[in-house]
Short mmCIF file of C-alpha atoms and ligand atoms in Angstrom, two decimals:
data_model
loop_
_atom_site.label_atom_id
_atom_site.label_comp_id
_atom_site.label_asym_id
_atom_site.label_seq_id
_atom_site.Cartn_x
_atom_site.Cartn_y
_atom_site.Cartn_z
CA MET A 78 61.75 -99.74 3.04
CA VAL A 79 58.93 -98.44 5.28
CA THR A 80 58.65 -94.68 5.79
CA VAL A 81 56.23 -93.35 8.38
CA LEU A 82 55.67 -89.68 7.59
CA THR A 83 56.09 -87.24 10.45
CA GLY A 84 55.10 -83.66 11.24
CA THR A 85 52.52 -81.83 13.30
CA GLY A 86 50.40 -80.69 10.36
CA LEU A 87 50.06 -84.22 9.03
CA ALA A 88 49.41 -85.66 12.50
CA ALA A 89 46.57 -83.17 12.98
CA GLU A 90 45.03 -84.23 9.67
CA VAL A 91 45.20 -87.90 10.68
CA ALA A 92 43.63 -87.09 14.06
CA ALA A 93 40.75 -85.28 12.35
CA ILE A 94 39.79 -88.11 10.01
CA ARG A 95 39.97 -90.72 12.77
CA GLN A 96 37.16 -89.07 14.70
CA THR A 97 33.70 -90.59 14.47
CA SER A 98 32.21 -87.09 14.49
CA THR A 99 34.00 -86.10 11.24
CA SER A 100 31.46 -85.76 8.43
CA MET A 101 31.78 -87.57 5.10
CA GLN A 102 32.64 -84.27 3.44
CA ASP A 103 35.40 -83.42 5.94
CA PHE A 104 36.66 -87.01 5.85
CA ARG A 105 37.03 -86.79 2.07
CA THR A 106 38.91 -83.49 2.11
CA GLY A 107 41.10 -84.70 5.00
CA VAL A 108 42.05 -87.87 3.08
CA HIS A 109 42.84 -85.65 0.10
CA ARG A 110 45.18 -83.42 2.11
CA ILE A 111 46.95 -86.44 3.64
CA GLY A 112 47.22 -87.78 0.09
CA ILE A 113 49.19 -84.65 -0.82
CA HIS A 114 51.71 -85.42 1.95
CA LEU A 115 51.99 -89.05 0.73
CA ALA A 116 52.32 -88.02 -2.91
CA VAL A 117 55.04 -85.47 -2.16
CA GLU A 118 56.96 -88.12 -0.23
CA ALA A 119 56.57 -90.68 -3.03
CA SER A 120 57.63 -88.07 -5.60
CA LYS A 121 60.98 -87.73 -3.81
CA HIS A 122 61.72 -91.33 -4.73
CA LEU A 123 60.84 -91.26 -8.43
CA PRO A 124 63.73 -92.09 -10.75
CA GLY A 125 65.39 -88.89 -11.94
CA ARG A 126 67.71 -87.90 -14.74
CA SER A 127 70.02 -84.93 -14.92
CA THR A 128 69.60 -82.39 -17.67
CA THR A 129 70.06 -78.70 -18.37
CA VAL A 130 67.29 -76.13 -18.83
CA GLN A 131 67.62 -72.59 -20.09
CA THR A 132 66.36 -69.86 -17.76
CA PRO A 133 65.99 -66.27 -19.01
CA LEU A 134 69.46 -65.67 -17.47
CA ALA A 135 71.56 -68.78 -17.91
CA PRO A 136 71.57 -72.53 -18.35
CA ALA A 137 70.62 -74.31 -15.10
CA GLU A 138 71.38 -77.83 -14.03
CA ALA A 139 68.07 -79.61 -13.55
CA THR A 140 66.49 -82.94 -12.69
CA MET A 141 63.56 -84.45 -14.58
CA VAL A 142 61.43 -87.48 -13.73
CA ASP A 143 62.89 -90.36 -15.70
CA GLY A 144 60.41 -92.64 -17.39
CA ASP A 145 56.66 -92.70 -16.88
CA VAL A 146 54.49 -93.10 -13.80
CA ILE A 147 51.33 -95.18 -13.46
CA LEU A 148 49.18 -94.61 -10.39
CA LEU A 149 47.13 -97.59 -9.27
CA PRO A 150 44.34 -96.69 -6.85
CA VAL A 151 42.84 -99.84 -5.32
CA LEU A 152 39.06 -99.54 -5.71
CA ARG A 153 37.17 -98.26 -4.04
CA ALA A 154 38.90 -96.44 -1.24
CA GLY A 155 42.05 -95.72 -3.26
CA LEU A 156 39.98 -93.24 -5.28
CA GLY A 157 40.03 -90.98 -2.24
CA LEU A 158 43.77 -90.46 -2.73
CA LEU A 159 43.83 -90.28 -6.53
CA ASP A 160 43.25 -86.54 -7.04
CA ALA A 161 45.98 -85.69 -4.53
CA PHE A 162 48.50 -87.88 -6.34
CA LEU A 163 47.48 -86.42 -9.71
CA GLN A 164 47.95 -82.92 -8.34
CA VAL A 165 51.53 -83.74 -7.38
CA MET A 166 52.21 -85.96 -10.43
CA PRO A 167 50.04 -84.52 -13.22
CA TYR A 168 52.05 -86.45 -15.81
CA ALA A 169 50.97 -89.84 -14.39
CA SER A 170 48.67 -92.31 -16.13
CA VAL A 171 46.13 -94.18 -14.03
CA GLY A 172 45.26 -97.86 -13.81
CA PHE A 173 42.57 -99.42 -11.65
CA ALA A 174 42.60 -102.56 -9.53
CA GLY A 175 39.17 -103.47 -8.15
CA LEU A 176 39.43 -105.61 -5.03
CA ARG A 177 36.94 -106.33 -2.30
CA ARG A 178 37.96 -107.95 0.91
CA ASN A 179 35.71 -110.78 2.08
CA GLU A 180 34.88 -109.69 5.63
CA GLU A 181 34.82 -113.27 6.88
CA THR A 182 37.91 -114.79 5.28
CA LEU A 183 39.67 -111.38 4.91
CA GLU A 184 40.81 -112.60 1.45
CA PRO A 185 40.54 -110.05 -1.40
CA THR A 186 38.49 -110.90 -4.49
CA GLU A 187 39.31 -109.16 -7.75
CA TYR A 188 36.39 -107.66 -9.71
CA TYR A 189 38.11 -105.22 -12.06
CA ARG A 190 41.49 -104.61 -13.62
CA ARG A 191 42.48 -102.10 -16.27
CA PHE A 192 46.03 -100.84 -16.57
CA PRO A 193 47.71 -98.58 -19.14
CA ASP A 194 50.57 -100.22 -21.05
CA SER A 195 53.80 -100.10 -19.08
CA THR A 196 57.44 -100.26 -20.17
CA SER A 197 60.74 -101.18 -18.56
CA ASN A 198 60.92 -97.49 -17.56
CA THR A 199 57.56 -97.36 -15.71
CA THR A 200 57.19 -96.63 -12.01
CA PHE A 201 53.96 -98.00 -10.54
CA ILE A 202 52.59 -96.38 -7.38
CA ILE A 203 49.82 -98.35 -5.64
CA ILE A 204 47.58 -96.15 -3.49
CA ASP A 205 45.09 -97.35 -0.89
CA PRO A 206 44.11 -95.65 2.39
CA MET A 207 44.25 -98.85 4.44
CA LEU A 208 46.85 -101.60 4.86
CA ALA A 209 45.23 -104.09 7.22
CA THR A 210 46.26 -107.72 6.55
CA ALA A 211 48.01 -106.45 3.36
CA GLY A 212 46.11 -109.09 1.36
CA SER A 213 44.78 -106.45 -1.07
CA MET A 214 48.19 -104.82 -1.52
CA ILE A 215 49.91 -108.16 -2.08
CA ALA A 216 47.21 -109.17 -4.60
CA THR A 217 47.73 -105.87 -6.47
CA LEU A 218 51.47 -106.40 -6.51
CA SER A 219 50.98 -109.87 -7.96
CA MET A 220 49.04 -108.26 -10.87
CA LEU A 221 52.19 -106.29 -11.72
CA LYS A 222 54.62 -109.19 -11.50
CA ASP A 223 54.58 -110.04 -15.20
CA LEU A 224 54.14 -106.48 -16.50
CA PRO A 225 57.20 -104.53 -17.63
CA HIS A 226 58.26 -101.96 -15.05
CA ARG A 227 61.26 -100.26 -13.48
CA SER A 228 60.06 -99.89 -9.92
CA ILE A 229 57.02 -100.14 -7.69
CA MET A 230 56.07 -98.09 -4.62
CA ALA A 231 53.09 -98.24 -2.30
CA ALA A 232 51.40 -95.47 -0.31
CA CYS A 233 48.79 -95.94 2.41
CA LEU A 234 47.22 -93.66 4.92
CA ILE A 235 47.01 -96.01 7.89
CA ALA A 236 48.72 -99.37 8.34
CA ALA A 237 48.61 -102.15 10.90
CA PRO A 238 51.95 -103.63 12.01
CA GLU A 239 50.67 -107.05 10.90
CA GLY A 240 50.10 -105.74 7.36
CA VAL A 241 53.48 -104.02 7.20
CA GLU A 242 55.15 -107.24 8.30
CA ALA A 243 53.26 -109.33 5.73
CA LEU A 244 54.00 -106.86 2.93
CA THR A 245 57.69 -106.49 3.69
CA ALA A 246 58.05 -110.28 4.00
CA ALA A 247 56.38 -110.82 0.59
CA HIS A 248 57.90 -107.77 -1.18
CA PRO A 249 60.96 -106.51 0.70
CA ASP A 250 61.97 -104.42 -2.32
CA VAL A 251 58.78 -102.30 -2.47
CA PRO A 252 59.06 -98.97 -0.61
CA LEU A 253 55.99 -98.25 1.50
CA PHE A 254 54.97 -94.74 2.61
CA ILE A 255 52.41 -94.42 5.38
CA ALA A 256 50.95 -91.53 7.34
CA SER A 257 50.34 -93.59 10.48
CA LEU A 258 51.45 -96.95 11.84
CA ASP A 259 48.66 -98.00 14.15
CA ASP A 260 48.58 -100.41 17.06
CA HIS A 261 47.16 -103.70 15.82
CA LEU A 262 44.52 -105.57 13.79
CA ASN A 263 41.52 -106.78 15.73
CA GLU A 264 39.86 -110.19 15.31
CA MET A 265 37.60 -108.73 12.58
CA GLY A 266 40.62 -107.58 10.56
CA PHE A 267 40.08 -103.90 11.33
CA ILE A 268 42.99 -101.59 12.12
CA VAL A 269 42.93 -100.35 15.74
CA PRO A 270 42.57 -97.50 16.55
CA GLY A 271 42.25 -96.85 12.78
CA LEU A 272 39.38 -94.84 11.41
CA GLY A 273 36.75 -97.46 10.59
CA ASP A 274 36.11 -98.39 6.95
CA ALA A 275 37.71 -95.80 4.67
CA GLY A 276 35.56 -96.75 1.65
CA ASP A 277 32.34 -96.40 3.62
CA ARG A 278 33.39 -93.07 5.13
CA LEU A 279 34.50 -91.69 1.76
CA PHE A 280 31.44 -92.73 -0.20
CA GLY A 281 28.59 -92.83 2.29
CA THR A 282 27.92 -96.57 2.42
CA THR A 283 27.53 -98.42 5.71
C1 LIG B 165 39.63 -102.07 2.30
C2 LIG B 165 40.77 -101.08 2.11
C3 LIG B 165 41.85 -101.92 1.47
C4 LIG B 165 41.64 -103.26 2.13
C5 LIG B 165 42.61 -103.40 3.27
O1 LIG B 165 38.92 -102.16 1.13
O2 LIG B 165 40.44 -99.95 1.36
O3 LIG B 165 41.71 -102.04 0.06
O4 LIG B 165 40.28 -103.28 2.63
O5 LIG B 165 42.50 -104.65 3.85
P1 LIG B 165 43.60 -105.77 3.69
O6 LIG B 165 44.95 -105.10 3.87
O7 LIG B 165 43.28 -106.72 4.80
O8 LIG B 165 43.48 -106.41 2.34
P2 LIG B 165 37.57 -103.03 0.98
O9 LIG B 165 37.91 -104.41 0.55
O10 LIG B 165 36.76 -102.90 2.23
O11 LIG B 165 36.86 -102.38 -0.24
P3 LIG B 165 36.37 -100.88 -0.48
O12 LIG B 165 37.61 -100.08 -0.83
O13 LIG B 165 35.45 -101.01 -1.64
O14 LIG B 165 35.69 -100.36 0.75
#
């Protein structure tokens, strides 16, 4: 259920945002462009239904997205991917999960939650640039457990193997799309080689 996106164009974008010398402005636009790749990939896996549309010439067999989509950016860094996903899925509603990882225990603490109403035909897509221990992703998934839904997907820019393993062990049924599978997590819980702290680099904090 884990898809690592491939392609030279995407790889070059990932290389650019990794670099320390990349400015906040270029980091933000790079994350946005990688978000487009992730959103297009996720859009391929949305539930579809067959229908017919009328062109100026003839009826055409067509596919529509079945049900509704709720995007869930994990605050803060998930906001960096939100516009890209909305560009690809302009029909989506947006919920917010505010989580902050305690840098000593690496456990996420929730500080905000606001989701649109879902139904048994809703697809949730959780978006967050980083999957390190996967604690934040697993905490977000647990918020959805008792909400009506049809399916859940997750999209991250960079993941550590340790996080992928933890996520797939806890939620083997949740497809995960990532732009890069990195080498490992260090003792501080940072992805190596990674790109540093995505939230800080997106929003100018240190
Ligand atoms: C970072 C990142 C993820 C999380 C990943 O956010 O954006 O949400 O940590 O780590 P995990 O997989 O070990 O849970 P952080 O908590 O630093 O908050 P921020 O987005 O406000 O920077």
